Amino acid sequence: CLSLNILNGTAYPGYDIISKAVSTYIECCEWCFVTPTCVVFTVRLPEGGGGCFLKNSTAGGISLCSYCISASI
């Protein structure tokens, strides 16, 4: 996960598979890697409500989100 192109301040809207609370974006990334249909993830930082959102598509594009971190795997 450390070698991914992490996009600070961005979110991939829609196409959620599942979500859960996480402590770090690395935890979210690792969860995405072991989830067969996950191709991208967005992490909301605590000031944005928190959470890891696994997604099965990037078709929704990328949105600006000051409290988010995203990456595709």
PDB file of N, H, CA, C and O in Angstrom:
ATOM      1  N   CYS A   1       0.813  -1.210   0.000  1.00  0.00           N
ATOM      2  CA  CYS A   1       0.000   0.000   0.000  1.00  0.00           C
ATOM      3  C   CYS A   1       0.850   1.265   0.000  1.00  0.00           C
ATOM      4  O   CYS A   1       0.389   2.315  -0.446  1.00  0.00           O
ATOM      5  N   LEU A   2       2.055   1.183   0.482  1.00  0.00           N
ATOM      6  H   LEU A   2       2.430   0.330   0.845  1.00  0.00           H
ATOM      7  CA  LEU A   2       2.898   2.378   0.523  1.00  0.00           C
ATOM      8  C   LEU A   2       3.342   2.833  -0.853  1.00  0.00           C
ATOM      9  O   LEU A   2       3.725   3.989  -1.030  1.00  0.00           O
ATOM     10  N   SER A   3       3.294   1.926  -1.842  1.00  0.00           N
ATOM     11  H   SER A   3       2.982   0.987  -1.698  1.00  0.00           H
ATOM     12  CA  SER A   3       3.751   2.288  -3.183  1.00  0.00           C
ATOM     13  C   SER A   3       2.628   2.808  -4.083  1.00  0.00           C
ATOM     14  O   SER A   3       2.884   3.171  -5.230  1.00  0.00           O
ATOM     15  N   LEU A   4       1.398   2.849  -3.587  1.00  0.00           N
ATOM     16  H   LEU A   4       1.190   2.554  -2.655  1.00  0.00           H
ATOM     17  CA  LEU A   4       0.282   3.340  -4.389  1.00  0.00           C
ATOM     18  C   LEU A   4       0.343   4.851  -4.551  1.00  0.00           C
ATOM     19  O   LEU A   4       0.959   5.551  -3.747  1.00  0.00           O
ATOM     20  N   ASN A   5      -0.298   5.338  -5.594  1.00  0.00           N
ATOM     21  H   ASN A   5      -0.799   4.769  -6.247  1.00  0.00           H
ATOM     22  CA  ASN A   5      -0.430   6.772  -5.802  1.00  0.00           C
ATOM     23  C   ASN A   5      -1.610   7.262  -4.958  1.00  0.00           C
ATOM     24  O   ASN A   5      -2.758   7.200  -5.398  1.00  0.00           O
ATOM     25  N   ILE A   6      -1.330   7.741  -3.763  1.00  0.00           N
ATOM     26  H   ILE A   6      -0.397   7.791  -3.405  1.00  0.00           H
ATOM     27  CA  ILE A   6      -2.358   8.214  -2.840  1.00  0.00           C
ATOM     28  C   ILE A   6      -2.790   9.612  -3.252  1.00  0.00           C
ATOM     29  O   ILE A   6      -1.955  10.494  -3.451  1.00  0.00           O
ATOM     30  N   LEU A   7      -4.085   9.810  -3.379  1.00  0.00           N
ATOM     31  H   LEU A   7      -4.764   9.093  -3.218  1.00  0.00           H
ATOM     32  CA  LEU A   7      -4.629  11.096  -3.792  1.00  0.00           C
ATOM     33  C   LEU A   7      -5.252  11.793  -2.586  1.00  0.00           C
ATOM     34  O   LEU A   7      -6.391  11.510  -2.214  1.00  0.00           O
ATOM     35  N   ASN A   8      -4.502  12.695  -1.987  1.00  0.00           N
ATOM     36  H   ASN A   8      -3.577  12.925  -2.289  1.00  0.00           H
ATOM     37  CA  ASN A   8      -5.007  13.464  -0.851  1.00  0.00           C
ATOM     38  C   ASN A   8      -6.026  14.482  -1.341  1.00  0.00           C
ATOM     39  O   ASN A   8      -5.847  15.088  -2.397  1.00  0.00           O
ATOM     40  N   GLY A   9      -7.091  14.668  -0.576  1.00  0.00           N
ATOM     41  H   GLY A   9      -7.237  14.176   0.283  1.00  0.00           H
ATOM     42  CA  GLY A   9      -8.097  15.662  -0.920  1.00  0.00           C
ATOM     43  C   GLY A   9      -9.038  15.239  -2.026  1.00  0.00           C
ATOM     44  O   GLY A   9      -9.651  16.082  -2.681  1.00  0.00           O
ATOM     45  N   THR A  10      -9.159  13.910  -2.243  1.00  0.00           N
ATOM     46  H   THR A  10      -8.661  13.226  -1.711  1.00  0.00           H
ATOM     47  CA  THR A  10     -10.048  13.421  -3.294  1.00  0.00           C
ATOM     48  C   THR A  10     -10.906  12.266  -2.784  1.00  0.00           C
ATOM     49  O   THR A  10     -10.564  11.593  -1.811  1.00  0.00           O
ATOM     50  N   ALA A  11     -12.023  12.060  -3.462  1.00  0.00           N
ATOM     51  H   ALA A  11     -12.301  12.607  -4.252  1.00  0.00           H
ATOM     52  CA  ALA A  11     -12.915  10.939  -3.174  1.00  0.00           C
ATOM     53  C   ALA A  11     -13.426  10.372  -4.485  1.00  0.00           C
ATOM     54  O   ALA A  11     -13.597  11.104  -5.460  1.00  0.00           O
ATOM     55  N   TYR A  12     -13.667   9.080  -4.508  1.00  0.00           N
ATOM     56  H   TYR A  12     -13.527   8.486  -3.716  1.00  0.00           H
ATOM     57  CA  TYR A  12     -14.335   8.427  -5.626  1.00  0.00           C
ATOM     58  C   TYR A  12     -15.795   8.257  -5.228  1.00  0.00           C
ATOM     59  O   TYR A  12     -16.101   7.414  -4.384  1.00  0.00           O
ATOM     60  N   PRO A  13     -16.702   9.031  -5.809  1.00  0.00           N
ATOM     61  CA  PRO A  13     -18.106   8.948  -5.409  1.00  0.00           C
ATOM     62  C   PRO A  13     -18.811   7.707  -5.975  1.00  0.00           C
ATOM     63  O   PRO A  13     -18.531   7.266  -7.090  1.00  0.00           O
ATOM     64  N   GLY A  14     -19.732   7.162  -5.174  1.00  0.00           N
ATOM     65  H   GLY A  14     -19.959   7.520  -4.268  1.00  0.00           H
ATOM     66  CA  GLY A  14     -20.549   6.038  -5.623  1.00  0.00           C
ATOM     67  C   GLY A  14     -19.802   4.721  -5.684  1.00  0.00           C
ATOM     68  O   GLY A  14     -18.631   4.636  -5.315  1.00  0.00           O
ATOM     69  N   TYR A  15     -20.491   3.703  -6.152  1.00  0.00           N
ATOM     70  H   TYR A  15     -21.442   3.773  -6.452  1.00  0.00           H
ATOM     71  CA  TYR A  15     -19.948   2.361  -6.381  1.00  0.00           C
ATOM     72  C   TYR A  15     -19.384   1.702  -5.125  1.00  0.00           C
ATOM     73  O   TYR A  15     -18.439   0.915  -5.202  1.00  0.00           O
ATOM     74  N   ASP A  16     -19.968   2.026  -3.964  1.00  0.00           N
ATOM     75  H   ASP A  16     -20.735   2.665  -3.901  1.00  0.00           H
ATOM     76  CA  ASP A  16     -19.525   1.421  -2.705  1.00  0.00           C
ATOM     77  C   ASP A  16     -19.868  -0.064  -2.663  1.00  0.00           C
ATOM     78  O   ASP A  16     -20.974  -0.468  -3.024  1.00  0.00           O
ATOM     79  N   ILE A  17     -18.915  -0.862  -2.223  1.00  0.00           N
ATOM     80  H   ILE A  17     -18.017  -0.534  -1.930  1.00  0.00           H
ATOM     81  CA  ILE A  17     -19.139  -2.284  -1.967  1.00  0.00           C
ATOM     82  C   ILE A  17     -19.521  -2.461  -0.504  1.00  0.00           C
ATOM     83  O   ILE A  17     -20.515  -3.105  -0.167  1.00  0.00           O
ATOM     84  N   ILE A  18     -18.692  -1.865   0.356  1.00  0.00           N
ATOM     85  H   ILE A  18     -17.884  -1.342   0.082  1.00  0.00           H
ATOM     86  CA  ILE A  18     -18.836  -2.021   1.797  1.00  0.00           C
ATOM     87  C   ILE A  18     -18.015  -0.931   2.470  1.00  0.00           C
ATOM     88  O   ILE A  18     -17.112  -0.356   1.863  1.00  0.00           O
ATOM     89  N   SER A  19     -18.334  -0.655   3.721  1.00  0.00           N
ATOM     90  H   SER A  19     -19.068  -1.123   4.214  1.00  0.00           H
ATOM     91  CA  SER A  19     -17.557   0.345   4.461  1.00  0.00           C
ATOM     92  C   SER A  19     -17.407  -0.081   5.912  1.00  0.00           C
ATOM     93  O   SER A  19     -18.174  -0.901   6.415  1.00  0.00           O
ATOM     94  N   LYS A  20     -16.410   0.487   6.575  1.00  0.00           N
ATOM     95  H   LYS A  20     -15.786   1.154   6.166  1.00  0.00           H
ATOM     96  CA  LYS A  20     -16.201   0.239   7.999  1.00  0.00           C
ATOM     97  C   LYS A  20     -15.278   1.305   8.552  1.00  0.00           C
ATOM     98  O   LYS A  20     -14.633   2.040   7.804  1.00  0.00           O
ATOM     99  N   ALA A  21     -15.223   1.378   9.871  1.00  0.00           N
ATOM    100  H   ALA A  21     -15.747   0.781  10.479  1.00  0.00           H
ATOM    101  CA  ALA A  21     -14.307   2.291  10.540  1.00  0.00           C
ATOM    102  C   ALA A  21     -12.891   1.715  10.472  1.00  0.00           C
ATOM    103  O   ALA A  21     -12.697   0.508  10.621  1.00  0.00           O
ATOM    104  N   VAL A  22     -11.920   2.574  10.251  1.00  0.00           N
ATOM    105  H   VAL A  22     -12.078   3.554  10.130  1.00  0.00           H
ATOM    106  CA  VAL A  22     -10.514   2.166  10.234  1.00  0.00           C
ATOM    107  C   VAL A  22      -9.686   3.204  10.988  1.00  0.00           C
ATOM    108  O   VAL A  22     -10.127   4.330  11.217  1.00  0.00           O
ATOM    109  N   SER A  23      -8.484   2.796  11.365  1.00  0.00           N
ATOM    110  H   SER A  23      -8.126   1.881  11.179  1.00  0.00           H
ATOM    111  CA  SER A  23      -7.587   3.716  12.067  1.00  0.00           C
ATOM    112  C   SER A  23      -6.686   4.497  11.117  1.00  0.00           C
ATOM    113  O   SER A  23      -6.313   5.634  11.407  1.00  0.00           O
ATOM    114  N   THR A  24      -6.331   3.882   9.967  1.00  0.00           N
ATOM    115  H   THR A  24      -6.635   2.959   9.731  1.00  0.00           H
ATOM    116  CA  THR A  24      -5.430   4.516   9.001  1.00  0.00           C
ATOM    117  C   THR A  24      -5.846   4.176   7.581  1.00  0.00           C
ATOM    118  O   THR A  24      -6.597   3.228   7.355  1.00  0.00           O
ATOM    119  N   TYR A  25      -5.352   4.958   6.621  1.00  0.00           N
ATOM    120  H   TYR A  25      -4.742   5.728   6.805  1.00  0.00           H
ATOM    121  CA  TYR A  25      -5.649   4.636   5.233  1.00  0.00           C
ATOM    122  C   TYR A  25      -4.976   3.328   4.832  1.00  0.00           C
ATOM    123  O   TYR A  25      -5.466   2.643   3.934  1.00  0.00           O
ATOM    124  N   ILE A  26      -3.879   2.966   5.465  1.00  0.00           N
ATOM    125  H   ILE A  26      -3.480   3.522   6.195  1.00  0.00           H
ATOM    126  CA  ILE A  26      -3.196   1.701   5.161  1.00  0.00           C
ATOM    127  C   ILE A  26      -4.115   0.526   5.497  1.00  0.00           C
ATOM    128  O   ILE A  26      -4.182  -0.446   4.744  1.00  0.00           O
ATOM    129  N   GLU A  27      -4.811   0.611   6.608  1.00  0.00           N
ATOM    130  H   GLU A  27      -4.757   1.401   7.219  1.00  0.00           H
ATOM    131  CA  GLU A  27      -5.757  -0.444   6.981  1.00  0.00           C
ATOM    132  C   GLU A  27      -6.846  -0.583   5.915  1.00  0.00           C
ATOM    133  O   GLU A  27      -7.240  -1.696   5.567  1.00  0.00           O
ATOM    134  N   CYS A  28      -7.323   0.535   5.406  1.00  0.00           N
ATOM    135  H   CYS A  28      -7.002   1.439   5.689  1.00  0.00           H
ATOM    136  CA  CYS A  28      -8.335   0.517   4.355  1.00  0.00           C
ATOM    137  C   CYS A  28      -7.756  -0.087   3.070  1.00  0.00           C
ATOM    138  O   CYS A  28      -8.401  -0.909   2.418  1.00  0.00           O
ATOM    139  N   CYS A  29      -6.572   0.315   2.724  1.00  0.00           N
ATOM    140  H   CYS A  29      -6.048   0.982   3.253  1.00  0.00           H
ATOM    141  CA  CYS A  29      -5.899  -0.206   1.532  1.00  0.00           C
ATOM    142  C   CYS A  29      -5.721  -1.715   1.614  1.00  0.00           C
ATOM    143  O   CYS A  29      -6.005  -2.432   0.655  1.00  0.00           O
ATOM    144  N   GLU A  30      -5.254  -2.192   2.750  1.00  0.00           N
ATOM    145  H   GLU A  30      -5.023  -1.609   3.530  1.00  0.00           H
ATOM    146  CA  GLU A  30      -5.055  -3.633   2.923  1.00  0.00           C
ATOM    147  C   GLU A  30      -6.373  -4.391   2.805  1.00  0.00           C
ATOM    148  O   GLU A  30      -6.411  -5.491   2.253  1.00  0.00           O
ATOM    149  N   TRP A  31      -7.446  -3.810   3.319  1.00  0.00           N
ATOM    150  H   TRP A  31      -7.415  -2.917   3.768  1.00  0.00           H
ATOM    151  CA  TRP A  31      -8.768  -4.419   3.220  1.00  0.00           C
ATOM    152  C   TRP A  31      -9.208  -4.488   1.756  1.00  0.00           C
ATOM    153  O   TRP A  31      -9.787  -5.483   1.321  1.00  0.00           O
ATOM    154  N   CYS A  32      -8.929  -3.422   1.001  1.00  0.00           N
ATOM    155  H   CYS A  32      -8.458  -2.613   1.355  1.00  0.00           H
ATOM    156  CA  CYS A  32      -9.267  -3.400  -0.427  1.00  0.00           C
ATOM    157  C   CYS A  32      -8.518  -4.501  -1.171  1.00  0.00           C
ATOM    158  O   CYS A  32      -9.104  -5.181  -2.013  1.00  0.00           O
ATOM    159  N   PHE A  33      -7.242  -4.684  -0.875  1.00  0.00           N
ATOM    160  H   PHE A  33      -6.766  -4.132  -0.191  1.00  0.00           H
ATOM    161  CA  PHE A  33      -6.439  -5.704  -1.550  1.00  0.00           C
ATOM    162  C   PHE A  33      -6.997  -7.106  -1.359  1.00  0.00           C
ATOM    163  O   PHE A  33      -6.896  -7.934  -2.265  1.00  0.00           O
ATOM    164  N   VAL A  34      -7.581  -7.388  -0.208  1.00  0.00           N
ATOM    165  H   VAL A  34      -7.663  -6.715   0.528  1.00  0.00           H
ATOM    166  CA  VAL A  34      -8.093  -8.742   0.052  1.00  0.00           C
ATOM    167  C   VAL A  34      -9.573  -8.894  -0.279  1.00  0.00           C
ATOM    168  O   VAL A  34     -10.151  -9.960  -0.071  1.00  0.00           O
ATOM    169  N   THR A  35     -10.185  -7.836  -0.792  1.00  0.00           N
ATOM    170  H   THR A  35      -9.715  -6.969  -0.962  1.00  0.00           H
ATOM    171  CA  THR A  35     -11.587  -7.896  -1.210  1.00  0.00           C
ATOM    172  C   THR A  35     -11.605  -8.022  -2.728  1.00  0.00           C
ATOM    173  O   THR A  35     -11.231  -7.079  -3.425  1.00  0.00           O
ATOM    174  N   PRO A  36     -12.034  -9.170  -3.254  1.00  0.00           N
ATOM    175  CA  PRO A  36     -11.891  -9.452  -4.688  1.00  0.00           C
ATOM    176  C   PRO A  36     -12.458  -8.399  -5.643  1.00  0.00           C
ATOM    177  O   PRO A  36     -11.859  -8.163  -6.692  1.00  0.00           O
ATOM    178  N   THR A  37     -13.563  -7.769  -5.331  1.00  0.00           N
ATOM    179  H   THR A  37     -14.050  -7.960  -4.478  1.00  0.00           H
ATOM    180  CA  THR A  37     -14.166  -6.822  -6.270  1.00  0.00           C
ATOM    181  C   THR A  37     -13.722  -5.379  -6.058  1.00  0.00           C
ATOM    182  O   THR A  37     -14.180  -4.486  -6.771  1.00  0.00           O
ATOM    183  N   CYS A  38     -12.844  -5.135  -5.097  1.00  0.00           N
ATOM    184  H   CYS A  38     -12.472  -5.860  -4.518  1.00  0.00           H
ATOM    185  CA  CYS A  38     -12.400  -3.767  -4.813  1.00  0.00           C
ATOM    186  C   CYS A  38     -11.321  -3.329  -5.802  1.00  0.00           C
ATOM    187  O   CYS A  38     -10.321  -4.018  -6.003  1.00  0.00           O
ATOM    188  N   VAL A  39     -11.549  -2.167  -6.411  1.00  0.00           N
ATOM    189  H   VAL A  39     -12.361  -1.607  -6.247  1.00  0.00           H
ATOM    190  CA  VAL A  39     -10.553  -1.600  -7.324  1.00  0.00           C
ATOM    191  C   VAL A  39     -10.052  -0.235  -6.868  1.00  0.00           C
ATOM    192  O   VAL A  39      -9.032   0.257  -7.351  1.00  0.00           O
ATOM    193  N   VAL A  40     -10.779   0.369  -5.934  1.00  0.00           N
ATOM    194  H   VAL A  40     -11.608  -0.030  -5.541  1.00  0.00           H
ATOM    195  CA  VAL A  40     -10.426   1.696  -5.443  1.00  0.00           C
ATOM    196  C   VAL A  40     -11.022   1.867  -4.046  1.00  0.00           C
ATOM    197  O   VAL A  40     -12.011   1.220  -3.699  1.00  0.00           O
ATOM    198  N   PHE A  41     -10.417   2.737  -3.257  1.00  0.00           N
ATOM    199  H   PHE A  41      -9.614   3.263  -3.539  1.00  0.00           H
ATOM    200  CA  PHE A  41     -10.966   3.006  -1.934  1.00  0.00           C
ATOM    201  C   PHE A  41     -10.863   4.484  -1.618  1.00  0.00           C
ATOM    202  O   PHE A  41     -10.009   5.195  -2.147  1.00  0.00           O
ATOM    203  N   THR A  42     -11.755   4.931  -0.743  1.00  0.00           N
ATOM    204  H   THR A  42     -12.448   4.353  -0.313  1.00  0.00           H
ATOM    205  CA  THR A  42     -11.713   6.291  -0.205  1.00  0.00           C
ATOM    206  C   THR A  42     -11.782   6.200   1.305  1.00  0.00           C
ATOM    207  O   THR A  42     -12.601   5.464   1.856  1.00  0.00           O
ATOM    208  N   VAL A  43     -10.927   6.946   1.966  1.00  0.00           N
ATOM    209  H   VAL A  43     -10.262   7.544   1.518  1.00  0.00           H
ATOM    210  CA  VAL A  43     -10.930   7.035   3.426  1.00  0.00           C
ATOM    211  C   VAL A  43     -11.357   8.445   3.792  1.00  0.00           C
ATOM    212  O   VAL A  43     -10.777   9.423   3.320  1.00  0.00           O
ATOM    213  N   ARG A  44     -12.368   8.543   4.630  1.00  0.00           N
ATOM    214  H   ARG A  44     -12.840   7.748   5.014  1.00  0.00           H
ATOM    215  CA  ARG A  44     -12.753   9.841   5.186  1.00  0.00           C
ATOM    216  C   ARG A  44     -12.025  10.013   6.510  1.00  0.00           C
ATOM    217  O   ARG A  44     -12.109   9.160   7.394  1.00  0.00           O
ATOM    218  N   LEU A  45     -11.322  11.108   6.635  1.00  0.00           N
ATOM    219  H   LEU A  45     -11.254  11.801   5.918  1.00  0.00           H
ATOM    220  CA  LEU A  45     -10.626  11.412   7.880  1.00  0.00           C
ATOM    221  C   LEU A  45     -11.652  11.727   8.966  1.00  0.00           C
ATOM    222  O   LEU A  45     -12.803  12.032   8.653  1.00  0.00           O
ATOM    223  N   PRO A  46     -11.256  11.659  10.230  1.00  0.00           N
ATOM    224  CA  PRO A  46     -12.212  11.880  11.329  1.00  0.00           C
ATOM    225  C   PRO A  46     -13.032  13.169  11.199  1.00  0.00           C
ATOM    226  O   PRO A  46     -14.216  13.177  11.535  1.00  0.00           O
ATOM    227  N   GLU A  47     -12.424  14.250  10.720  1.00  0.00           N
ATOM    228  H   GLU A  47     -11.462  14.244  10.447  1.00  0.00           H
ATOM    229  CA  GLU A  47     -13.168  15.498  10.600  1.00  0.00           C
ATOM    230  C   GLU A  47     -14.267  15.436   9.543  1.00  0.00           C
ATOM    231  O   GLU A  47     -15.139  16.304   9.500  1.00  0.00           O
ATOM    232  N   GLY A  48     -14.226  14.407   8.688  1.00  0.00           N
ATOM    233  H   GLY A  48     -13.518  13.702   8.723  1.00  0.00           H
ATOM    234  CA  GLY A  48     -15.274  14.203   7.681  1.00  0.00           C
ATOM    235  C   GLY A  48     -16.225  13.083   8.053  1.00  0.00           C
ATOM    236  O   GLY A  48     -17.037  12.656   7.232  1.00  0.00           O
ATOM    237  N   GLY A  49     -16.131  12.607   9.277  1.00  0.00           N
ATOM    238  H   GLY A  49     -15.472  12.954   9.944  1.00  0.00           H
ATOM    239  CA  GLY A  49     -17.018  11.542   9.724  1.00  0.00           C
ATOM    240  C   GLY A  49     -16.346  10.191   9.809  1.00  0.00           C
ATOM    241  O   GLY A  49     -16.910   9.256  10.376  1.00  0.00           O
ATOM    242  N   GLY A  50     -15.146  10.069   9.252  1.00  0.00           N
ATOM    243  H   GLY A  50     -14.688  10.829   8.791  1.00  0.00           H
ATOM    244  CA  GLY A  50     -14.387   8.826   9.327  1.00  0.00           C
ATOM    245  C   GLY A  50     -14.927   7.737   8.424  1.00  0.00           C
ATOM    246  O   GLY A  50     -16.017   7.861   7.867  1.00  0.00           O
ATOM    247  N   GLY A  51     -14.157   6.670   8.281  1.00  0.00           N
ATOM    248  H   GLY A  51     -13.271   6.569   8.734  1.00  0.00           H
ATOM    249  CA  GLY A  51     -14.607   5.496   7.544  1.00  0.00           C
ATOM    250  C   GLY A  51     -13.784   5.163   6.324  1.00  0.00           C
ATOM    251  O   GLY A  51     -13.142   6.020   5.715  1.00  0.00           O
ATOM    252  N   CYS A  52     -13.826   3.891   5.988  1.00  0.00           N
ATOM    253  H   CYS A  52     -14.347   3.195   6.482  1.00  0.00           H
ATOM    254  CA  CYS A  52     -13.170   3.336   4.800  1.00  0.00           C
ATOM    255  C   CYS A  52     -14.266   2.847   3.870  1.00  0.00           C
ATOM    256  O   CYS A  52     -15.151   2.103   4.291  1.00  0.00           O
ATOM    257  N   PHE A  53     -14.218   3.253   2.624  1.00  0.00           N
ATOM    258  H   PHE A  53     -13.499   3.857   2.281  1.00  0.00           H
ATOM    259  CA  PHE A  53     -15.237   2.906   1.647  1.00  0.00           C
ATOM    260  C   PHE A  53     -14.584   2.193   0.472  1.00  0.00           C
ATOM    261  O   PHE A  53     -13.849   2.802  -0.304  1.00  0.00           O
ATOM    262  N   LEU A  54     -14.858   0.901   0.348  1.00  0.00           N
ATOM    263  H   LEU A  54     -15.455   0.406   0.978  1.00  0.00           H
ATOM    264  CA  LEU A  54     -14.333   0.122  -0.771  1.00  0.00           C
ATOM    265  C   LEU A  54     -15.289   0.248  -1.944  1.00  0.00           C
ATOM    266  O   LEU A  54     -16.508   0.257  -1.766  1.00  0.00           O
ATOM    267  N   LYS A  55     -14.732   0.346  -3.139  1.00  0.00           N
ATOM    268  H   LYS A  55     -13.743   0.339  -3.283  1.00  0.00           H
ATOM    269  CA  LYS A  55     -15.539   0.589  -4.326  1.00  0.00           C
ATOM    270  C   LYS A  55     -15.144  -0.355  -5.450  1.00  0.00           C
ATOM    271  O   LYS A  55     -13.991  -0.774  -5.549  1.00  0.00           O
ATOM    272  N   ASN A  56     -16.115  -0.685  -6.298  1.00  0.00           N
ATOM    273  H   ASN A  56     -17.052  -0.345  -6.218  1.00  0.00           H
ATOM    274  CA  ASN A  56     -15.855  -1.623  -7.385  1.00  0.00           C
ATOM    275  C   ASN A  56     -15.736  -0.950  -8.747  1.00  0.00           C
ATOM    276  O   ASN A  56     -15.694  -1.635  -9.770  1.00  0.00           O
ATOM    277  N   SER A  57     -15.682   0.379  -8.777  1.00  0.00           N
ATOM    278  H   SER A  57     -15.716   0.934  -7.946  1.00  0.00           H
ATOM    279  CA  SER A  57     -15.560   1.090 -10.046  1.00  0.00           C
ATOM    280  C   SER A  57     -15.072   2.516  -9.802  1.00  0.00           C
ATOM    281  O   SER A  57     -15.275   3.084  -8.729  1.00  0.00           O
ATOM    282  N   THR A  58     -14.434   3.075 -10.809  1.00  0.00           N
ATOM    283  H   THR A  58     -14.270   2.614 -11.681  1.00  0.00           H
ATOM    284  CA  THR A  58     -14.044   4.485 -10.786  1.00  0.00           C
ATOM    285  C   THR A  58     -14.921   5.292 -11.745  1.00  0.00           C
ATOM    286  O   THR A  58     -14.612   6.441 -12.059  1.00  0.00           O
ATOM    287  N   ALA A  59     -16.014   4.686 -12.207  1.00  0.00           N
ATOM    288  H   ALA A  59     -16.265   3.752 -11.952  1.00  0.00           H
ATOM    289  CA  ALA A  59     -16.871   5.325 -13.209  1.00  0.00           C
ATOM    290  C   ALA A  59     -17.480   6.639 -12.735  1.00  0.00           C
ATOM    291  O   ALA A  59     -17.875   7.466 -13.556  1.00  0.00           O
ATOM    292  N   GLY A  60     -17.561   6.842 -11.419  1.00  0.00           N
ATOM    293  H   GLY A  60     -17.240   6.170 -10.752  1.00  0.00           H
ATOM    294  CA  GLY A  60     -18.107   8.087 -10.891  1.00  0.00           C
ATOM    295  C   GLY A  60     -17.128   9.244 -10.950  1.00  0.00           C
ATOM    296  O   GLY A  60     -17.465  10.368 -10.579  1.00  0.00           O
ATOM    297  N   GLY A  61     -15.909   8.971 -11.417  1.00  0.00           N
ATOM    298  H   GLY A  61     -15.635   8.058 -11.718  1.00  0.00           H
ATOM    299  CA  GLY A  61     -14.900  10.016 -11.496  1.00  0.00           C
ATOM    300  C   GLY A  61     -14.270  10.297 -10.144  1.00  0.00           C
ATOM    301  O   GLY A  61     -14.362   9.486  -9.223  1.00  0.00           O
ATOM    302  N   ILE A  62     -13.635  11.443 -10.035  1.00  0.00           N
ATOM    303  H   ILE A  62     -13.561  12.101 -10.783  1.00  0.00           H
ATOM    304  CA  ILE A  62     -12.977  11.854  -8.794  1.00  0.00           C
ATOM    305  C   ILE A  62     -13.559  13.198  -8.380  1.00  0.00           C
ATOM    306  O   ILE A  62     -13.715  14.104  -9.199  1.00  0.00           O
ATOM    307  N   SER A  63     -13.878  13.311  -7.095  1.00  0.00           N
ATOM    308  H   SER A  63     -13.751  12.575  -6.429  1.00  0.00           H
ATOM    309  CA  SER A  63     -14.394  14.567  -6.546  1.00  0.00           C
ATOM    310  C   SER A  63     -13.388  15.141  -5.557  1.00  0.00           C
ATOM    311  O   SER A  63     -12.641  14.399  -4.918  1.00  0.00           O
ATOM    312  N   LEU A  64     -13.373  16.447  -5.435  1.00  0.00           N
ATOM    313  H   LEU A  64     -13.979  17.049  -5.954  1.00  0.00           H
ATOM    314  CA  LEU A  64     -12.557  17.086  -4.409  1.00  0.00           C
ATOM    315  C   LEU A  64     -13.217  16.867  -3.058  1.00  0.00           C
ATOM    316  O   LEU A  64     -14.435  16.983  -2.927  1.00  0.00           O
ATOM    317  N   CYS A  65     -12.414  16.554  -2.063  1.00  0.00           N
ATOM    318  H   CYS A  65     -11.424  16.460  -2.170  1.00  0.00           H
ATOM    319  CA  CYS A  65     -12.906  16.275  -0.716  1.00  0.00           C
ATOM    320  C   CYS A  65     -11.756  16.558   0.244  1.00  0.00           C
ATOM    321  O   CYS A  65     -10.833  15.750   0.356  1.00  0.00           O
ATOM    322  N   SER A  66     -11.799  17.677   0.926  1.00  0.00           N
ATOM    323  H   SER A  66     -12.548  18.333   0.834  1.00  0.00           H
ATOM    324  CA  SER A  66     -10.670  18.100   1.744  1.00  0.00           C
ATOM    325  C   SER A  66     -10.354  17.152   2.891  1.00  0.00           C
ATOM    326  O   SER A  66      -9.238  17.180   3.409  1.00  0.00           O
ATOM    327  N   TYR A  67     -11.302  16.314   3.306  1.00  0.00           N
ATOM    328  H   TYR A  67     -12.209  16.292   2.885  1.00  0.00           H
ATOM    329  CA  TYR A  67     -11.085  15.387   4.417  1.00  0.00           C
ATOM    330  C   TYR A  67     -11.013  13.932   3.954  1.00  0.00           C
ATOM    331  O   TYR A  67     -11.278  13.022   4.739  1.00  0.00           O
ATOM    332  N   CYS A  68     -10.655  13.705   2.686  1.00  0.00           N
ATOM    333  H   CYS A  68     -10.439  14.445   2.048  1.00  0.00           H
ATOM    334  CA  CYS A  68     -10.592  12.345   2.129  1.00  0.00           C
ATOM    335  C   CYS A  68      -9.218  12.021   1.571  1.00  0.00           C
ATOM    336  O   CYS A  68      -8.448  12.907   1.199  1.00  0.00           O
ATOM    337  N   ILE A  69      -8.933  10.728   1.523  1.00  0.00           N
ATOM    338  H   ILE A  69      -9.559  10.009   1.825  1.00  0.00           H
ATOM    339  CA  ILE A  69      -7.741  10.174   0.882  1.00  0.00           C
ATOM    340  C   ILE A  69      -8.224   9.000   0.039  1.00  0.00           C
ATOM    341  O   ILE A  69      -9.004   8.177   0.518  1.00  0.00           O
ATOM    342  N   SER A  70      -7.775   8.912  -1.199  1.00  0.00           N
ATOM    343  H   SER A  70      -7.141   9.580  -1.588  1.00  0.00           H
ATOM    344  CA  SER A  70      -8.214   7.833  -2.087  1.00  0.00           C
ATOM    345  C   SER A  70      -7.041   7.243  -2.855  1.00  0.00           C
ATOM    346  O   SER A  70      -5.987   7.865  -2.990  1.00  0.00           O
ATOM    347  N   ALA A  71      -7.246   6.042  -3.351  1.00  0.00           N
ATOM    348  H   ALA A  71      -8.102   5.537  -3.242  1.00  0.00           H
ATOM    349  CA  ALA A  71      -6.261   5.414  -4.229  1.00  0.00           C
ATOM    350  C   ALA A  71      -6.915   4.253  -4.964  1.00  0.00           C
ATOM    351  O   ALA A  71      -7.879   3.663  -4.477  1.00  0.00           O
ATOM    352  N   SER A  72      -6.393   3.935  -6.125  1.00  0.00           N
ATOM    353  H   SER A  72      -5.610   4.415  -6.521  1.00  0.00           H
ATOM    354  CA  SER A  72      -6.825   2.733  -6.846  1.00  0.00           C
ATOM    355  C   SER A  72      -5.726   1.693  -6.683  1.00  0.00           C
ATOM    356  O   SER A  72      -4.547   2.020  -6.545  1.00  0.00           O
ATOM    357  N   ILE A  73      -6.148   0.425  -6.703  1.00  0.00           N
ATOM    358  H   ILE A  73      -7.105   0.159  -6.816  1.00  0.00           H
ATOM    359  CA  ILE A  73      -5.149  -0.622  -6.477  1.00  0.00           C
ATOM    360  C   ILE A  73      -4.793  -1.369  -7.744  1.00  0.00           C
ATOM    361  O   ILE A  73      -3.966  -2.279  -7.712  1.00  0.00           O
TER     362      ILE A  73
END
